Coordinates of C-alpha atoms in Angstrom, one line a residue:
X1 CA -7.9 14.3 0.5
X2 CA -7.4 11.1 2.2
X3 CA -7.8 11.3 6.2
X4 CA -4.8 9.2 7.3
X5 CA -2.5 10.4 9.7
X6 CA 1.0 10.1 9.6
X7 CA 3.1 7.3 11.4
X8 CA 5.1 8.2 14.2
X9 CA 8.7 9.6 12.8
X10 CA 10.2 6.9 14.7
X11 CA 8.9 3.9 12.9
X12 CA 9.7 5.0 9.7
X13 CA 13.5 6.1 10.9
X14 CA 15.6 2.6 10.9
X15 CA 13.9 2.2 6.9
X16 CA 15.0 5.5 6.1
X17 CA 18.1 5.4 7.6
X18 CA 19.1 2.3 5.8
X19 CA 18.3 3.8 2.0
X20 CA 20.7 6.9 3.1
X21 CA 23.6 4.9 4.2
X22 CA 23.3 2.8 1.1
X23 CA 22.8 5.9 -1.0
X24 CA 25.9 7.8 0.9
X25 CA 27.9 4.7 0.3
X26 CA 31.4 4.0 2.1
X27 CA 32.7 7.9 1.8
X28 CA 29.9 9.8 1.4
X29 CA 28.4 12.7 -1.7
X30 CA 32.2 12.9 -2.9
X31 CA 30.7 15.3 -5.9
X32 CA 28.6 17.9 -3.6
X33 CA 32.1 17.7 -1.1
X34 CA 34.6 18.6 -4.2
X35 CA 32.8 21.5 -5.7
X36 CA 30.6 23.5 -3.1
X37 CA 32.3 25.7 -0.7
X38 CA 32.2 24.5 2.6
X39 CA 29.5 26.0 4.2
X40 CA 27.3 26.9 1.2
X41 CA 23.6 27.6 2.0
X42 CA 20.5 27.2 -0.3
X43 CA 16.7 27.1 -1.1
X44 CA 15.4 24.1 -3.1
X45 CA 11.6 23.2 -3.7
X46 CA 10.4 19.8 -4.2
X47 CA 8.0 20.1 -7.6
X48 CA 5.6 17.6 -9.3
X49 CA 6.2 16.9 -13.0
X50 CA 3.1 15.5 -13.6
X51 CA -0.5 15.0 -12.2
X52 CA -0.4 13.2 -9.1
X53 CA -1.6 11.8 -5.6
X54 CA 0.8 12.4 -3.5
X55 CA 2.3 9.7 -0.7
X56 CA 5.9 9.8 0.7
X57 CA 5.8 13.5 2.2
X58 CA 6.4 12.3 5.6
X59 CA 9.1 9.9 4.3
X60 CA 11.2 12.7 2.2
X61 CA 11.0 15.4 5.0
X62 CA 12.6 12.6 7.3
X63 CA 15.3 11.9 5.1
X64 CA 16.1 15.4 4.8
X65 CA 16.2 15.6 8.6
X66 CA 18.0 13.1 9.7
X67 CA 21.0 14.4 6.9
X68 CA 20.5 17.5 9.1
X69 CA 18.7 18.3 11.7
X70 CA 19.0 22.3 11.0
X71 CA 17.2 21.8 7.7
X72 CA 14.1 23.7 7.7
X73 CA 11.5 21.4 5.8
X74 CA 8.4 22.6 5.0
X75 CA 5.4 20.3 3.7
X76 CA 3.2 22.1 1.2
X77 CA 1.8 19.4 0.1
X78 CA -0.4 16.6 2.6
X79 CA 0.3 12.6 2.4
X80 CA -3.0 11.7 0.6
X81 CA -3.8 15.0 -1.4
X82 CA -3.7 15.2 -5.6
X83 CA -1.3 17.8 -7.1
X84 CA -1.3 19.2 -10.1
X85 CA 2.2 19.4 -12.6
X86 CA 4.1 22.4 -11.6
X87 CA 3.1 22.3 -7.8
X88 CA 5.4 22.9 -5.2
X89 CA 5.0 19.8 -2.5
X90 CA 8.2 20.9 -0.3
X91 CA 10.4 23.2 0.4
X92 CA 13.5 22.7 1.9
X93 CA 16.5 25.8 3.2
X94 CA 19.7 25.2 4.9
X95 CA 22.9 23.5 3.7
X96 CA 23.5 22.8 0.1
X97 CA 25.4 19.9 0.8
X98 CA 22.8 18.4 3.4
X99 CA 19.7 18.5 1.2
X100 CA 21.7 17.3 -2.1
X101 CA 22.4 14.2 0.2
X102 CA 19.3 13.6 0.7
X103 CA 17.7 14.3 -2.5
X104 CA 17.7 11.1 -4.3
X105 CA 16.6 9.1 -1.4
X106 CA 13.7 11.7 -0.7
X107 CA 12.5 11.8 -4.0
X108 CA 12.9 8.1 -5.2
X109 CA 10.2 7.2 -2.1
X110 CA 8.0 10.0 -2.3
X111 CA 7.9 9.1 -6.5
X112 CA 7.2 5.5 -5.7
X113 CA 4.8 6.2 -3.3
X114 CA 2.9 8.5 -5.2
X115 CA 3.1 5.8 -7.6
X116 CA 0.8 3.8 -5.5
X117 CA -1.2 6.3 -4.4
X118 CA -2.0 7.3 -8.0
X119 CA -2.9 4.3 -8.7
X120 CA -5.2 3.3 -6.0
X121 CA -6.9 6.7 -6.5
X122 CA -7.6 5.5 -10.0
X123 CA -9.1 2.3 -8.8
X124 CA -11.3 3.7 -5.8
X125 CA -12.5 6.3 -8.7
X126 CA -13.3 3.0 -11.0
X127 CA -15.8 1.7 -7.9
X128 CA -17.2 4.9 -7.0
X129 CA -21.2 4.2 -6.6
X130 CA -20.0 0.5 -5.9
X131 CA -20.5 -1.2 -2.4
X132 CA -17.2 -2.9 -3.1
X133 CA -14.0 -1.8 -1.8
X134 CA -10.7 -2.2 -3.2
X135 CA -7.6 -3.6 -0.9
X136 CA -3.8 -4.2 -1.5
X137 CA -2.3 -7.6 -0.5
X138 CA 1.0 -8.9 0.8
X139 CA 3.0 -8.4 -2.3
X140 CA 5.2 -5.6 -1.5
X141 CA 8.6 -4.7 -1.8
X142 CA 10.9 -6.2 1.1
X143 CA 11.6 -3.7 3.6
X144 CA 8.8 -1.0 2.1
X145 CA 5.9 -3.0 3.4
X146 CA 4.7 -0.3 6.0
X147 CA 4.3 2.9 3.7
X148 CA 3.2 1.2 0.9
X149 CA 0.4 0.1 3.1
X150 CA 0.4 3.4 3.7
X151 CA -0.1 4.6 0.2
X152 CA -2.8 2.5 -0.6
X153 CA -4.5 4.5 2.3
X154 CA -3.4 7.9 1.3
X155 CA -5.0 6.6 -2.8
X156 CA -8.2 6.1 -0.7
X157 CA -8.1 2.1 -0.5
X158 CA -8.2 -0.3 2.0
X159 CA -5.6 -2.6 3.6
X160 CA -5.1 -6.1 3.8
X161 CA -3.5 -7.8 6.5
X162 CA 0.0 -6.0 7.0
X163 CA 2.0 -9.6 8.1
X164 CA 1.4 -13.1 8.7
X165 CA 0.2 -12.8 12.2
X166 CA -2.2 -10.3 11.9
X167 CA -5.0 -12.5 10.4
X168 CA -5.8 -16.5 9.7
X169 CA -5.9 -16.9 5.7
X170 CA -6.7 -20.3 4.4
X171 CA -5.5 -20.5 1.0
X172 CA -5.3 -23.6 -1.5
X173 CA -2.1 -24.9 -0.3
X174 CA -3.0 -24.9 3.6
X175 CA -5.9 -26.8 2.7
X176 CA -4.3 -29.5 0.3
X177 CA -2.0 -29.9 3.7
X178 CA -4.7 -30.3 6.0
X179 CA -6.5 -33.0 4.0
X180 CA -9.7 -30.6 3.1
X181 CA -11.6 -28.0 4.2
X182 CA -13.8 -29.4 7.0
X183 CA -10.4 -30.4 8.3
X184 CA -8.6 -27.2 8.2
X185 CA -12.0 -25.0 9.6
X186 CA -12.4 -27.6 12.3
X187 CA -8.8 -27.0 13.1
X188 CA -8.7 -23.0 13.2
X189 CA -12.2 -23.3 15.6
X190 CA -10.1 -25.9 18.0
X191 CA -6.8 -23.6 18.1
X192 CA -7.9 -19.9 17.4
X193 CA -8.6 -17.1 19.6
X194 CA -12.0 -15.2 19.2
X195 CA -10.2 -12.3 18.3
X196 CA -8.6 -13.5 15.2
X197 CA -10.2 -12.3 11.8
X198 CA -10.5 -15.9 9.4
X199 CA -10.6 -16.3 6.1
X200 CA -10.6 -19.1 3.6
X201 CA -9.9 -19.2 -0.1
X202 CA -12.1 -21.1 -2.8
X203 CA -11.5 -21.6 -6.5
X204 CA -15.4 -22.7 -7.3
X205 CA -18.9 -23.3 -6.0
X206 CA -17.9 -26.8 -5.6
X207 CA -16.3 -25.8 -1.9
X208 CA -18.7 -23.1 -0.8
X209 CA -21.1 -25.4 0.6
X210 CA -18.9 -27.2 2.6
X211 CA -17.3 -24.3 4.4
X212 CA -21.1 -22.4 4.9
X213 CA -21.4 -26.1 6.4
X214 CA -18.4 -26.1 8.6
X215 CA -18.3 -22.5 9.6
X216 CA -15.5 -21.1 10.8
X217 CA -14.9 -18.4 8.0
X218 CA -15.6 -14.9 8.7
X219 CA -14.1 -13.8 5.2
X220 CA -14.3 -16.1 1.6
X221 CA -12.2 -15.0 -1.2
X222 CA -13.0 -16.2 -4.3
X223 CA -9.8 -17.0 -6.1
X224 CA -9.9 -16.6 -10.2
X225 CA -13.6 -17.4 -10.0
X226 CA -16.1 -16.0 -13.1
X227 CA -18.0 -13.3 -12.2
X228 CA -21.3 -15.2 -12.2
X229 CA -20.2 -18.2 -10.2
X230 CA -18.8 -15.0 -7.1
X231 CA -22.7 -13.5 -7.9
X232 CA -24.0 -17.0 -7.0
X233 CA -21.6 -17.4 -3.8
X234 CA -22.7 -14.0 -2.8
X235 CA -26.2 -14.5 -2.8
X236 CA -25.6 -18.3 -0.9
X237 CA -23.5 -16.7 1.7
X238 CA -25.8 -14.0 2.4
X239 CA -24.0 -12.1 4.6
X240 CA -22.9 -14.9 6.9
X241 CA -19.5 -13.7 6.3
X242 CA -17.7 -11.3 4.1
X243 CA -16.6 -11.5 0.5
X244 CA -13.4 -10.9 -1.3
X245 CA -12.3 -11.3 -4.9
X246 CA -9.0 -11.9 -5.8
X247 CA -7.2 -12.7 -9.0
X248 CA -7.2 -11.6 -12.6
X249 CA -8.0 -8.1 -11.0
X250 CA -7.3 -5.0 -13.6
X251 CA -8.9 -1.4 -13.7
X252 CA -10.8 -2.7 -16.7
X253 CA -12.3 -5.6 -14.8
X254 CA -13.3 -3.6 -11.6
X255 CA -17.0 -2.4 -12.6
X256 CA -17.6 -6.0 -13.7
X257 CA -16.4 -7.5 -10.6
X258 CA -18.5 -5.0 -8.9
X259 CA -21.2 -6.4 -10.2
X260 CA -21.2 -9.3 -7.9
X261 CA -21.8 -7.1 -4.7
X262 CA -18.8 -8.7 -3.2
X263 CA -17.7 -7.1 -0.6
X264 CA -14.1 -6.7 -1.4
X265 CA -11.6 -7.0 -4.0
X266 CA -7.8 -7.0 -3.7
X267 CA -4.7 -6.6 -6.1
X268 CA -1.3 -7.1 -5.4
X269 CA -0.8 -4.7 -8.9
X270 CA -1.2 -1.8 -6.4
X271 CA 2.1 -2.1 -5.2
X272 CA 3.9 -4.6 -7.4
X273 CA 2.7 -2.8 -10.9
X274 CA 2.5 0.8 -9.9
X275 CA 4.5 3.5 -12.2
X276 CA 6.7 5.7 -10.0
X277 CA 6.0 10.1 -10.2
X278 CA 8.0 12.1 -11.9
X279 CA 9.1 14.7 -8.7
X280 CA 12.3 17.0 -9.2
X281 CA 14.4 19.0 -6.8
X282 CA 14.6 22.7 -7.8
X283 CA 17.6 24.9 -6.5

């Protein structure tokens, strides 16, 4: 079970919010309205359909809240925890009309989520006996960035930086702008706080020595590099900064990767490529 703690409710509110209003649309659950008697109360559990780790509790017991605050909601199963098919993760009592609002939007996140958590489980497991640790990237789905971040944790991975301003990372395209890499490392040591985490990315051996030269770097990323060539930087870096590989990253790959002690690898397939849990809603 992963040790991450929930978010603060309010955070995650305005995100929730949003995918309920779109869901409710201009007049509200017009089907739930014409055929249940006003007033109609009921028991429903939240069940897994298949084999899972699970992610998005906090996020469906919200959106089942803030339909209705008199909802009793009732998490049976933990952000970060596997389930088996046929668990109960939730239970949910109150108004018939308030939790079949909220259904769809509660089980399309905590499906997705799980999604990624799944997933990431199933790469951690890959590098179990490894040093290496495997990280998400950037590449998220607008607007979902903060708990899929967070389902990466609850899969027992790592996160990346979370925005633009949270780290300096040098990649291909900053460097080609700043005329080379001396240039750009000379730059972040003239303009950068001390406090600011920096890394560069390199596509072969052919720029490692001249950033080890320059200094500057407290994480390289090898970009699409072989697996001997990011065995080689390794052992010429030796530990004067951390290690990353990136690119070309699949479950099948991971061992081999591995193999290079880096220190980290990262794919954006955590979040971009994961399959989303099959949860229902059972009255």
């Amino acid at each position: 079970m992963s040790n991450v703690a929930n978010v603060p409710d309010i955070i995650l509110e305005p995100m929730v919010r949003n995918a309920i209003v779109e869901d409710l649309g201009a007049a509200g659950d017009v089907t739930t309205r014409s055929v249940l008697p006003e007033g109609t109360r009921y028991k429903a559990q939240m069940r897994a359909r298949q084999d899972a780790v699970v992610s998005g509790m906090q996020v469906a017991s919200l959106a089942f809240r803030l339909i209705d605050p008199d909802l009793i909601v009732e998490t049976v199963v933990a952000d970060g925890t596997a389930c088996k098919t046929g668990d109960t993760l939730m239970r949910i009592e109150g108004s018939a009309a308030s939790i079949l609002a909220a259904e769809r939007v509660a089980l399309n996140f905590a499906g997705r989520l799980s999604g990624t958590a799944t997933l990431t489980a199933s790469y951690v497991q890959e590098l179990a006996g490894t040093k290496t640790r495997i990280t998400c990237t950037r590449k998220t789905t607008p607007g979902l960035k903060l708990v899929e971040k967070l389902a990466i944790l609850h899969g027992g991975g790592h996160n990346h930086r979370f925005s633009l301003s949270d780290a300096i990372l040098i990649k291909d395209n900053h460097i080609a702008a700043a005329g080379g890499i001396k240039q750009v490392l000379e730059a972040v040591q003239r303009n950068v706080g001390h406090m600011v985490v920096v890394e560069i990315e390199i596509d072969g051996l052919h720029q490692l020595d001249e950033v080890l030269q320059t200094g500057g770097a407290d994480v390289i990323m090898f970009d699409n590099m072989s697996t001997e060539d990011m065995a080689e930087a390794v052992k010429r870096i030796d530990g004067r900064a951390k290690t990353e590989a990136s690119g070309n990253v699949t479950l099948g790959r991971l061992r081999e990767i591995a193999s290079a002690n880096v220190d980290y690898i990262s794919s954006g397939a955590l979040t971009h490529s994961a399959g989303t849990v099959d949860f229902g809603l059972d009255f």
